[in-house]
Coordinates of C-alpha atoms in Angstrom, one line a residue:
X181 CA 0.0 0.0 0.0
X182 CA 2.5 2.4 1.0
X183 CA 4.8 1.5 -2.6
X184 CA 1.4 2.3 -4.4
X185 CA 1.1 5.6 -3.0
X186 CA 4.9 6.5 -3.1
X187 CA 4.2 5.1 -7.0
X188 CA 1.2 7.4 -7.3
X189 CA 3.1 10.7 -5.9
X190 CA 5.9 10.1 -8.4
X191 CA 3.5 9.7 -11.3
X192 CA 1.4 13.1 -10.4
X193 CA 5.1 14.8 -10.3
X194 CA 6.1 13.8 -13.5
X195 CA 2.7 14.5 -15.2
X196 CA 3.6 17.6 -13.7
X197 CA 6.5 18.3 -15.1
X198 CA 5.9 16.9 -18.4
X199 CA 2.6 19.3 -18.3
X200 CA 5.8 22.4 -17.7
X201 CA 7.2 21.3 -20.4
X202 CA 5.0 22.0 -23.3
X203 CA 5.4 25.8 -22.7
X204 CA 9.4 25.4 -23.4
X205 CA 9.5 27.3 -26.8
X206 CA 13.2 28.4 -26.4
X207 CA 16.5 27.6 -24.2
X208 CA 15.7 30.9 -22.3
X209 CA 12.3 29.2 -21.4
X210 CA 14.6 25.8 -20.2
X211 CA 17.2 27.6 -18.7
X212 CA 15.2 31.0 -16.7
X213 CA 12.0 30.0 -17.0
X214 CA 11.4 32.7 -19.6
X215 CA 12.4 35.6 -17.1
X216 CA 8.8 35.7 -16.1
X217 CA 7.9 33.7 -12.7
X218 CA 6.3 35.4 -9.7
X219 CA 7.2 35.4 -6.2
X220 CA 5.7 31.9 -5.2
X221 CA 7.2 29.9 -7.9
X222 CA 10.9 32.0 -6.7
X223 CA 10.2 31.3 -3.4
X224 CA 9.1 27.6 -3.9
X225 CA 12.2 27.0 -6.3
X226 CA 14.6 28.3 -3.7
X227 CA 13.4 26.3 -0.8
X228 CA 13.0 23.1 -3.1
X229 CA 16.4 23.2 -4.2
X230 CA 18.3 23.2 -1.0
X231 CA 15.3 20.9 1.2
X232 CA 17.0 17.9 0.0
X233 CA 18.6 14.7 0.8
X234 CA 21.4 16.3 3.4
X235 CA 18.5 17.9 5.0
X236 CA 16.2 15.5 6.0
X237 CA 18.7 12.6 6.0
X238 CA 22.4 13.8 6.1
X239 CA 21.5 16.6 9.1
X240 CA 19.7 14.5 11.4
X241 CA 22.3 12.5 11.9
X242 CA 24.9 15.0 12.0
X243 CA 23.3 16.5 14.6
X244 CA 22.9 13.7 17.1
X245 CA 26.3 12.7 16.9
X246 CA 28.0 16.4 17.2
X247 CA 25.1 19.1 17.8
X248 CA 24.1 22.1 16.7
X249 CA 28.0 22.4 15.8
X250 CA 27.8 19.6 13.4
X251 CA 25.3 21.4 11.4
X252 CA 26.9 25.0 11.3
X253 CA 27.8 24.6 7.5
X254 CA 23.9 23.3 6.8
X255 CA 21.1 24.8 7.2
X256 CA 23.3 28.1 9.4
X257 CA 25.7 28.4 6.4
X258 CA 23.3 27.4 3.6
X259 CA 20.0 29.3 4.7
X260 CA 22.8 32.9 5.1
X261 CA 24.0 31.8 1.5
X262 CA 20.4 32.4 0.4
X263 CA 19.7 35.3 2.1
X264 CA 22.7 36.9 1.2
X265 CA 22.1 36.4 -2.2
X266 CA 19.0 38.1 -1.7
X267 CA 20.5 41.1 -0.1
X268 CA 23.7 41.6 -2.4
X269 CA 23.5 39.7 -5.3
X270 CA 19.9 38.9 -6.7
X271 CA 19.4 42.4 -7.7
X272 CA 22.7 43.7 -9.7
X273 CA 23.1 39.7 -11.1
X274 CA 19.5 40.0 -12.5
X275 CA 19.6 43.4 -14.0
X276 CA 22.5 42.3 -16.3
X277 CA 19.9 39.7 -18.0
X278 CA 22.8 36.9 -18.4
X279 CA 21.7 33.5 -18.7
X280 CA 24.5 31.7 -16.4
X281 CA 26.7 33.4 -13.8
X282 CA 29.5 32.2 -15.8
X283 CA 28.4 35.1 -18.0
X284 CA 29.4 37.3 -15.6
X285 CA 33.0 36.4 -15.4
X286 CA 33.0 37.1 -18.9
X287 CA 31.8 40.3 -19.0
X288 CA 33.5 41.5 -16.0
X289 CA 36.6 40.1 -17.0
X290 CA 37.7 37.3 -19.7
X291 CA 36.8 34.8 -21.2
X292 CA 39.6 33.0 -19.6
X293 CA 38.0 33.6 -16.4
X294 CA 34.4 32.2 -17.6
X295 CA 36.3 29.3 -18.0
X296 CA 38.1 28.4 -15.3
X297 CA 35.2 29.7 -13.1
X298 CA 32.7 27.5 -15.2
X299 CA 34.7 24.4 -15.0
X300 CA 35.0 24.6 -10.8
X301 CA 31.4 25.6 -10.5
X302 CA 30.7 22.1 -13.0
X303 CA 32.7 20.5 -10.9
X304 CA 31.7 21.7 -7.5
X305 CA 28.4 20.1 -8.5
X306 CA 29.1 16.4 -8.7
X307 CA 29.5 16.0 -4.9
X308 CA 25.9 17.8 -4.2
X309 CA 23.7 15.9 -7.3
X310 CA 25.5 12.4 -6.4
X311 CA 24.2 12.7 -3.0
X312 CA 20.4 13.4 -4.1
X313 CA 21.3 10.2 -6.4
X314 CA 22.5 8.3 -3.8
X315 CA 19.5 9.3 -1.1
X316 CA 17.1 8.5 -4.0
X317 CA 18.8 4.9 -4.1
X318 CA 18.4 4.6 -0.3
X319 CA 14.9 5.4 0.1
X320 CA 13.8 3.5 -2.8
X321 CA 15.7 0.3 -1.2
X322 CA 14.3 1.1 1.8
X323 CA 10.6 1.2 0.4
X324 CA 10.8 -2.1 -1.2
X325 CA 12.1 -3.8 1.7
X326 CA 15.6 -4.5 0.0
X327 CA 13.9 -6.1 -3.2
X328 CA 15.3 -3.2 -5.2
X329 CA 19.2 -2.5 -3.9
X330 CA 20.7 0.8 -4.1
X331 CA 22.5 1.3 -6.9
X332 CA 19.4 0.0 -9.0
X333 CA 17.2 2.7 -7.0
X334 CA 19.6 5.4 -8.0
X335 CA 19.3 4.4 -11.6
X336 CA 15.4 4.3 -11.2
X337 CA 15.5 7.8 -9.4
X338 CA 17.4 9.3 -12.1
X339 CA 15.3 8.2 -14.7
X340 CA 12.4 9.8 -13.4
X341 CA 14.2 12.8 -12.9
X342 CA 15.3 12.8 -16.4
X343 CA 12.0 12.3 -17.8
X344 CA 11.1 16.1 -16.9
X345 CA 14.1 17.8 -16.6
X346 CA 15.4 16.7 -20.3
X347 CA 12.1 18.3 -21.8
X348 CA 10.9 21.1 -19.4
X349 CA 14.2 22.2 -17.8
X350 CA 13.7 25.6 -15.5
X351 CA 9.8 25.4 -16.4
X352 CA 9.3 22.1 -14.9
X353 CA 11.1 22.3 -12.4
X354 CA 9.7 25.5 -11.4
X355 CA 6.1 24.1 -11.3
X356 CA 7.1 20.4 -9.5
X357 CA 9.0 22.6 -7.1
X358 CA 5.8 24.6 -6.0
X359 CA 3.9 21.2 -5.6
X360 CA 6.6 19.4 -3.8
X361 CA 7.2 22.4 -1.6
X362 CA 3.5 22.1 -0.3
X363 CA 4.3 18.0 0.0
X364 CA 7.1 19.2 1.9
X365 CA 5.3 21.6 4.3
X366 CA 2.1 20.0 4.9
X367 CA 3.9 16.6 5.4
X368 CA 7.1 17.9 7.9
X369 CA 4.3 19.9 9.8
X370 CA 1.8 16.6 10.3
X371 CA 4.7 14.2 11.0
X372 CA 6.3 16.4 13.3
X373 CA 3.0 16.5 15.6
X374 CA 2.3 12.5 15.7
X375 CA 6.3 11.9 16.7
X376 CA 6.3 14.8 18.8
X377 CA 2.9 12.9 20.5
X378 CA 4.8 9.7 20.9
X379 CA 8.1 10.8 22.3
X380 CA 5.9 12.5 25.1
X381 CA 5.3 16.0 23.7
X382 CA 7.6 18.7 22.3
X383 CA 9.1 20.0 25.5
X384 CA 10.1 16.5 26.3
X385 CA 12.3 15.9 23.3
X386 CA 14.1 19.7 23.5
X387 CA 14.4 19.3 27.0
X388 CA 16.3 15.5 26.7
X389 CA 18.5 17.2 23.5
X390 CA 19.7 20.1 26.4
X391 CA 20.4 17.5 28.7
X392 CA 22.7 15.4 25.8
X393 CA 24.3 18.7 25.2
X394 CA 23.1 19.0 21.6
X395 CA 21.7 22.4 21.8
X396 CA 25.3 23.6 22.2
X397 CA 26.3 26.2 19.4
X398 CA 28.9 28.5 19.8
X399 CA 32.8 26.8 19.7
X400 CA 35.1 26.5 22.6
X401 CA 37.1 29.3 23.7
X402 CA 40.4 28.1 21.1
X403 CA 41.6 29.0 18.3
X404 CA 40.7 26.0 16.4
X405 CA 37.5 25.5 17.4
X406 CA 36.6 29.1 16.3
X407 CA 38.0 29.0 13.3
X408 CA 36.9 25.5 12.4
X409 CA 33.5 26.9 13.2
X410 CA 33.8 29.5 10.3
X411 CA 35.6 27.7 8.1
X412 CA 32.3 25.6 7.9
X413 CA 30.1 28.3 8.0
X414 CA 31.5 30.2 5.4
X415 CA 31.8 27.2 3.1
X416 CA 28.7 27.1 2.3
X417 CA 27.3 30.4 3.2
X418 CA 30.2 32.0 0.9
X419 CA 30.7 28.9 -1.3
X420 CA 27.1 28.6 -2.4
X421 CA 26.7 32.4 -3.7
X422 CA 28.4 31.7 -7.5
X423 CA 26.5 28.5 -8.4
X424 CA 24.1 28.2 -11.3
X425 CA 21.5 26.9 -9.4
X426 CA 21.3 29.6 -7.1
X427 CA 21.3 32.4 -9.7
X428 CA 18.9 30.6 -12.2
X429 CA 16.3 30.8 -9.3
X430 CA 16.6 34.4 -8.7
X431 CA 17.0 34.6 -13.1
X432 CA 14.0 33.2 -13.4
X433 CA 12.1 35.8 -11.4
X434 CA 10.0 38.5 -13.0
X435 CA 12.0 41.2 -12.2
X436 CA 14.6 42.3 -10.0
X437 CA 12.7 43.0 -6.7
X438 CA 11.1 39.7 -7.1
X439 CA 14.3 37.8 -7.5
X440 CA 16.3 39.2 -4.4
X441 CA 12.9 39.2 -2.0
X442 CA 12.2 35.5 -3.4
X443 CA 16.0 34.6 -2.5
X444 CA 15.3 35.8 0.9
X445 CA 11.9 34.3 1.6
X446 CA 13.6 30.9 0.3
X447 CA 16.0 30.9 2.7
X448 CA 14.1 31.8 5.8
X449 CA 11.4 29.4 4.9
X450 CA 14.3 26.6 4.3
X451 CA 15.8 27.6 8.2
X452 CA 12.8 27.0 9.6
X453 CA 12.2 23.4 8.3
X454 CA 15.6 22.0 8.5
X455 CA 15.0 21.6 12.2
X456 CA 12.2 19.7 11.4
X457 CA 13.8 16.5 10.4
X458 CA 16.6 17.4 13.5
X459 CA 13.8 17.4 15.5
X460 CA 11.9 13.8 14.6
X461 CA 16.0 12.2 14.6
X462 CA 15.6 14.0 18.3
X463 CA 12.4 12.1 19.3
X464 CA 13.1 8.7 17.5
X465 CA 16.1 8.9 20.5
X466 CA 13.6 8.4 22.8
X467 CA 11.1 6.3 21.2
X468 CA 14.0 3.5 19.8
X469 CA 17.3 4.5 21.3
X470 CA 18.6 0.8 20.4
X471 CA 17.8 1.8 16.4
X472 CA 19.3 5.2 16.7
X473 CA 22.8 4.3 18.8
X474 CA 23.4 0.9 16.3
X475 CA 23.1 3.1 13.8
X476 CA 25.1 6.2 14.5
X477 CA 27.8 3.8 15.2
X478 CA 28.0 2.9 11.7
X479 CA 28.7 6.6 10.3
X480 CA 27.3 6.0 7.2
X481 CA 24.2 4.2 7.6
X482 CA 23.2 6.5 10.2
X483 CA 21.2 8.8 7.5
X484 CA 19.0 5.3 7.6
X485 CA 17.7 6.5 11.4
X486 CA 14.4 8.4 10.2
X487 CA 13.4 6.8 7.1
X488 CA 13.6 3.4 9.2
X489 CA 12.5 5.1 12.5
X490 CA 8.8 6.0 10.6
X491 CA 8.5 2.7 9.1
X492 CA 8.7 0.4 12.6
X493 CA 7.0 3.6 14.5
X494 CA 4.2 5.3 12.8
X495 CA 0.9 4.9 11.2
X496 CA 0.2 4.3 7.2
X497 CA -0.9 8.4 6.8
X498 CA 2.4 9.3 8.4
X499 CA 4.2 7.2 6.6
X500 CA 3.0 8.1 3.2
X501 CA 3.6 11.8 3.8
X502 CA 6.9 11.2 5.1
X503 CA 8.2 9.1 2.3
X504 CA 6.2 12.0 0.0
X505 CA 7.7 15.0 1.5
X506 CA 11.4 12.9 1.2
X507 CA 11.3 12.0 -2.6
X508 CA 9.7 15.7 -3.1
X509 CA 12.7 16.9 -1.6
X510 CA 15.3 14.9 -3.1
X511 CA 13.5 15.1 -6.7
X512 CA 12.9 18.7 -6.7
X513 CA 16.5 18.6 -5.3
X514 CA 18.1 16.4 -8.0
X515 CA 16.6 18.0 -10.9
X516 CA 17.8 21.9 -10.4
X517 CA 21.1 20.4 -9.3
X518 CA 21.5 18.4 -12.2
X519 CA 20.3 21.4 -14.6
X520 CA 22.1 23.9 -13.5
X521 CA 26.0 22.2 -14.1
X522 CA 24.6 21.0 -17.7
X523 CA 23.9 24.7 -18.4
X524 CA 27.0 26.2 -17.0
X525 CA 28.7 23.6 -19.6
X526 CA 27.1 24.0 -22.5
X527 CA 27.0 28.3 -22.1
X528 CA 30.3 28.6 -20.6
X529 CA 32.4 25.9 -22.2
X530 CA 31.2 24.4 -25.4
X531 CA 28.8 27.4 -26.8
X532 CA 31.7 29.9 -27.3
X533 CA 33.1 27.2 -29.8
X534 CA 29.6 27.1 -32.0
X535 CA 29.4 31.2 -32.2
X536 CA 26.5 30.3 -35.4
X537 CA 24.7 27.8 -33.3
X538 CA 21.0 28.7 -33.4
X539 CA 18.2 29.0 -30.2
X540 CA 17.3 25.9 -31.2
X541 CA 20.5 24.0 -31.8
X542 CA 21.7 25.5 -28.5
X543 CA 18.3 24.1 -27.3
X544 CA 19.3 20.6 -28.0
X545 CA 23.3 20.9 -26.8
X546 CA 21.5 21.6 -23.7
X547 CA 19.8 18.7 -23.4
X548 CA 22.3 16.6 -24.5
X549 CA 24.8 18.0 -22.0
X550 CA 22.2 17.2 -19.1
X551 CA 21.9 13.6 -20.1
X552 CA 25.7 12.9 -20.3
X553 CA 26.2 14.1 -16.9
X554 CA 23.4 12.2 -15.2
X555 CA 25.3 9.6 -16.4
X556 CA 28.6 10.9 -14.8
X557 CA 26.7 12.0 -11.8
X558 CA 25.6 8.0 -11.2
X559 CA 29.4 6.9 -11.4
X560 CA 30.6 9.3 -9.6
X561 CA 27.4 7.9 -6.8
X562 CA 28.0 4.2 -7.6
X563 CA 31.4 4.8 -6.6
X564 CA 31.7 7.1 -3.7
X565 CA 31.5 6.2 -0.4
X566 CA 30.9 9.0 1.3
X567 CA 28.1 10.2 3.7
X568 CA 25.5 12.2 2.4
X569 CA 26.0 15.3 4.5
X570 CA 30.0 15.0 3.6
X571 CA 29.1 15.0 -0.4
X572 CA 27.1 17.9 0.0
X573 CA 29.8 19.7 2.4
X574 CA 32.3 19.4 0.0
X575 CA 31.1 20.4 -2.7
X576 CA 31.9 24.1 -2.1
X577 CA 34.6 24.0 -1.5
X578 CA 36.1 24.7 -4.5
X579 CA 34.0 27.5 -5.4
X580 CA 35.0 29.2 -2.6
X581 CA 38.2 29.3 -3.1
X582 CA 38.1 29.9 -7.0
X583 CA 34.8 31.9 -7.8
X584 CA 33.5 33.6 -4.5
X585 CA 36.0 36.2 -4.3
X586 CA 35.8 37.6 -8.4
X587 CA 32.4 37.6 -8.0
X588 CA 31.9 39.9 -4.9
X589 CA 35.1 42.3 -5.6
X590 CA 33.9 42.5 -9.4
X591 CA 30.0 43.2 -8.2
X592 CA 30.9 45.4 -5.4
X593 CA 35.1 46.9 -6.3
X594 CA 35.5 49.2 -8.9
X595 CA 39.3 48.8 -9.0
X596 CA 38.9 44.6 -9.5
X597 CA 40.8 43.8 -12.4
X598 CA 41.2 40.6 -14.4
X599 CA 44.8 40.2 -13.6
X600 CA 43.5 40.2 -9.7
X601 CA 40.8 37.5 -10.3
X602 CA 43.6 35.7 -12.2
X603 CA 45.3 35.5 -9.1
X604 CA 42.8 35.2 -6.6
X605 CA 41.9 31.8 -8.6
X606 CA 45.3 31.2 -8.6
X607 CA 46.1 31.5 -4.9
X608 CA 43.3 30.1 -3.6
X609 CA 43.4 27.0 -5.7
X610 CA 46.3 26.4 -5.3
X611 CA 46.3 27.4 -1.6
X612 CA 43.6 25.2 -0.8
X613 CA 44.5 21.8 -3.1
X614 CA 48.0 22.3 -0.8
X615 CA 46.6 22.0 2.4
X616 CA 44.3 19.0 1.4
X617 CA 47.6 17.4 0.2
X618 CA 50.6 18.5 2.8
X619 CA 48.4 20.0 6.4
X620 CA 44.8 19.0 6.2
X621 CA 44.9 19.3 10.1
X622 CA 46.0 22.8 9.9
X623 CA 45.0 25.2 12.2
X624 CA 44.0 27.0 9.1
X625 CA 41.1 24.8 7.3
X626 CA 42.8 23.8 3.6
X627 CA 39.4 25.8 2.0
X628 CA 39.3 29.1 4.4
X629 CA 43.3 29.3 4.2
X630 CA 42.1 29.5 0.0
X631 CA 39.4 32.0 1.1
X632 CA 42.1 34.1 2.4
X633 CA 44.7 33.6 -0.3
X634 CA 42.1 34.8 -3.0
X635 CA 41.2 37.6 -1.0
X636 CA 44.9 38.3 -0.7
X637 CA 45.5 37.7 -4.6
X638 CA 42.6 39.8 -5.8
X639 CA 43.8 42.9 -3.9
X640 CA 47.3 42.3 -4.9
X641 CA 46.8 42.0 -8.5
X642 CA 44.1 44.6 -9.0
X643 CA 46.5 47.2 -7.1
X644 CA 49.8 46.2 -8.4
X645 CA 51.1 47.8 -12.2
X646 CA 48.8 45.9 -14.8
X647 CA 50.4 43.3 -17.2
X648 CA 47.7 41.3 -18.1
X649 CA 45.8 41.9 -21.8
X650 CA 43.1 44.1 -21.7
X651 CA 41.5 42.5 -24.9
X652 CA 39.8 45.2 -27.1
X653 CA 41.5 48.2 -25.4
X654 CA 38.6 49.8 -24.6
X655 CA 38.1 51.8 -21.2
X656 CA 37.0 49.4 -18.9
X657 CA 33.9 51.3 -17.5
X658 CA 32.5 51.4 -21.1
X659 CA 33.1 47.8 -21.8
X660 CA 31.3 46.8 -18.9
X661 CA 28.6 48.8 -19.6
X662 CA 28.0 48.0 -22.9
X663 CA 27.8 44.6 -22.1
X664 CA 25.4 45.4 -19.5
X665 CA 23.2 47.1 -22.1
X666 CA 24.0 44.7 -24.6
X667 CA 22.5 42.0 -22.7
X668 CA 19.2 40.7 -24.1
X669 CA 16.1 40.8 -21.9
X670 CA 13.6 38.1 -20.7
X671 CA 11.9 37.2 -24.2
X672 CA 14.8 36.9 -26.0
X673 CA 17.4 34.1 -26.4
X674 CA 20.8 32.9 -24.7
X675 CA 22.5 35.7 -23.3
X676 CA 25.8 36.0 -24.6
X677 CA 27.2 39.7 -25.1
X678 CA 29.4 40.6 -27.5
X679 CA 33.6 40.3 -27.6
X680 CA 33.4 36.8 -25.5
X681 CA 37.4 37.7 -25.1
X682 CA 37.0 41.3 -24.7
X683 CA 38.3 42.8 -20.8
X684 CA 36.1 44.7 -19.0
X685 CA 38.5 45.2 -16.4
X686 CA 36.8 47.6 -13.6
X687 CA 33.2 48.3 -13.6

């Protein structure tokens, strides 16, 4: 009974979907949406996208091994990503009318920069989607009792989310987002009263997490501990602001007031519930303490607790709702994570190679490139071993240290030049991929001793005597701004301004 259901929700989200995806007319309608969605659809997009797998499997058990510490990177760092986006980025990002942030390194500075930029973001990604892949393999297992294993449910779970996202892209996931987002709300709300019921009432499980010490935040009084806590705070709060997913939500939007307030919504709202699933992991330790120790002693089956938890402890309604709300999650999860990389590769990487290539042909590269990475996404799955909460962790990392800082110094500095982004990707890659290598244990974190190398590199080279090609010699105030006005506007195709290898320089 419960597989039928599950079977039923899965069917009314792809009907969904494929119902989005007879309004795609044009790779601006697969990739933005068509520059025309209201503030619901931004908000429900937002919150969809980052309510996924970590959160209501990969937290949870985070957080009753190590706390509120263990979760300062997700949802502390994740939900101030969101909300910073839409306070400082939504609005000056949207106004420029690009169809990938990649574009942005372009315009700002090089093409040289789109390209390195575009290839970390790409990669950045591979961590994140593989763990939505993998979750879909769990709860699938878990559903048919072990008659479908894991890496067969991943393969099932990407096909369905292939179905909608290969012919509705931004448009379908826009409308199974807002759905899923009410699965997700309704459900988390319900199931959070009937466990909270069981366990004895919700005073009873936040009083017994004080008592285990969980609802310690703040870091001890040392140097490591504080700067280990903002290391993996700002790793995904800072790490998370240049991905495509992020701005193709807030590119989507209607205008430019709608895309930073639906940005900001989306991460409030996505605060709020992440402490849902914290909380049921919180009352399952007092309802089946033997289920929950055996398996946080294993630390990778421990993201089994709740999904196992609600089938041995609660009722057919709950159960159905719970298992809904997860695959909403992890769907509307999987399917912006897995469109927004594709993009980034075929705008950023290949496209500049096909300058003739028509709305239409660029239409199909785009689906092409989302198909061969599902397919790279499931090996690199199949093959990881991983938790889920470390997959999706570390897959900023190396957007911090390469694309955080040109963004926000070429947004927000006027003296940024493309020979200090040069070597703020420079440092900090370089900075960081040393650390991981030679002093992991650092009392530097390898990724926030990057952060602090770019920063270093971008203020160095942008003040220092200028040896790097400016490209077409023109002053770089006007460059930028002619690409700012050259940009084409929600109804018309691919963004992609004029003299890809020109140098803006400063804005």
């Amino acid at each position: 009974m419960l597989l039928a259901l599950v079977l039923l929700y899965l069917a009314v989200s792809i009907s969904i979907g494929l119902y989005a995806a007879t309004r795609v007319k044009s790779a601006s309608d697969f990739v933005v949406a068509g520059r025309h969605l209201p503030l619901p659809f931004i908000v429900a997009t937002v919150f969809a996208t980052w309510f996924g797998s970590e959160t209501v499997l990969g937290i949870p058990a985070s957080f009753l091994r190590d706390g509120l510490r263990g979760v300062i990177a997700d949802p502390f760092g994740s939900s101030c990503c969101l909300i910073l986006v839409g306070l400082f980025f939504a609005r000056p990002l949207y106004r420029l009318g690009l169809l990938t942030v990649g574009d942005f390194y372009r315009i700002r500075y090089n093409r040289l920069i789109e390209l390195t930029t575009s290839i970390c973001v790409v990669i950045s990604y591979l961590g994140w989607v593989s763990a939505q892949i993998t979750a879909l393999g769990l709860v699938f297992s878990i559903l048919t009792q072990g008659a479908v294993s894991p890496w067969q449910g991943m393969c099932i779970g990407l096909a369905v989310v292939l179905v909608y996202t290969l012919l509705g892209g931004m448009l379908s996931v826009a409308f199974t987002d807002l759905f899923q987002m009410a699965v997700i709300v309704g459900g988390m709300i319900y199931i959070a009263v009937v466990v909270s019921g069981l366990a004895g009432g919700a005073q009873v499980v936040i009083d017994h997490a004080e008592q285990q010490g969980l609802l310690a935040f703040w870091p001890a009084a040392n140097p490591r501990e504080i700067i280990g806590f903002i290391a993996a705070w700002a790793t995904m709060a800072l790490g998370s602001i240049p991905q495509q997913d992020v701005f193709q939500r807030v590119g989507a939007a209607r205008n430019a007031r709608t895309a930073g307030l639906g940005s900001t919504l989306g991460g409030c709202l996505y605060f709020v519930f992440a402490f849902v699933p914290m909380f049921l992991a919180l009352s399952a330790t007092l309802i089946d303490p033997q289920l929950v120790s055996a398996h946080l002693a294993d630390g990778r089956s421990a993201q089994n607790i709740l999904p196992l938890f609600v089938l041995g402890h609660t009722p057919l309604a709950v159960q159905v709702l719970f298992f809904g709300a997860l695959l909403a999650a992890i769907l509307s999860c999987s399917s912006a994570t897995l469109l927004a990389p594709s993009v980034t590769v075929a705008e950023n990487i290949l496209r500049p190679f096909f300058p003739t290539i028509s709305d239409r042909q660029f239409l199909r590269m785009l689906r092409i490139v989302v198909f061969c990475f599902a397919l790279a996404v499931l090996a690199f799955a199949l093959f990881s071993n991983r938790s889920i909460y470390a997959m999706v962790e570390g897959a900023y990392k190396v957007t911090l240290v390469a694309a955080f800082v040109p963004l926000a110094f070429g947004l927000y500095w006027r003296r940024a030049t493309t020979q200090g982004a040069a070597l703020a990707m420079a440092a900090g890659i370089s900075t960081w991929l040393g650390g991981e290598v030679f002093a992991p244990e650092a009392l530097l974190p390898p990724q926030f001793a990057g952060l602090l190398a770019a920063i270093a590199g971008m203020l160095i080279g942008s003040l220092a005597p200028q040896h790097y090609a400016r490209g077409t010699g023109q002053h770089p105030d006007v460059a930028f701004e002619h690409a700012r006005q050259a940009s084409p506007h929600a109804s018309s195709g691919p963004s992609h301004p004029p003299a890809p290898h020109a140098h803006p320089g400063q804005r």
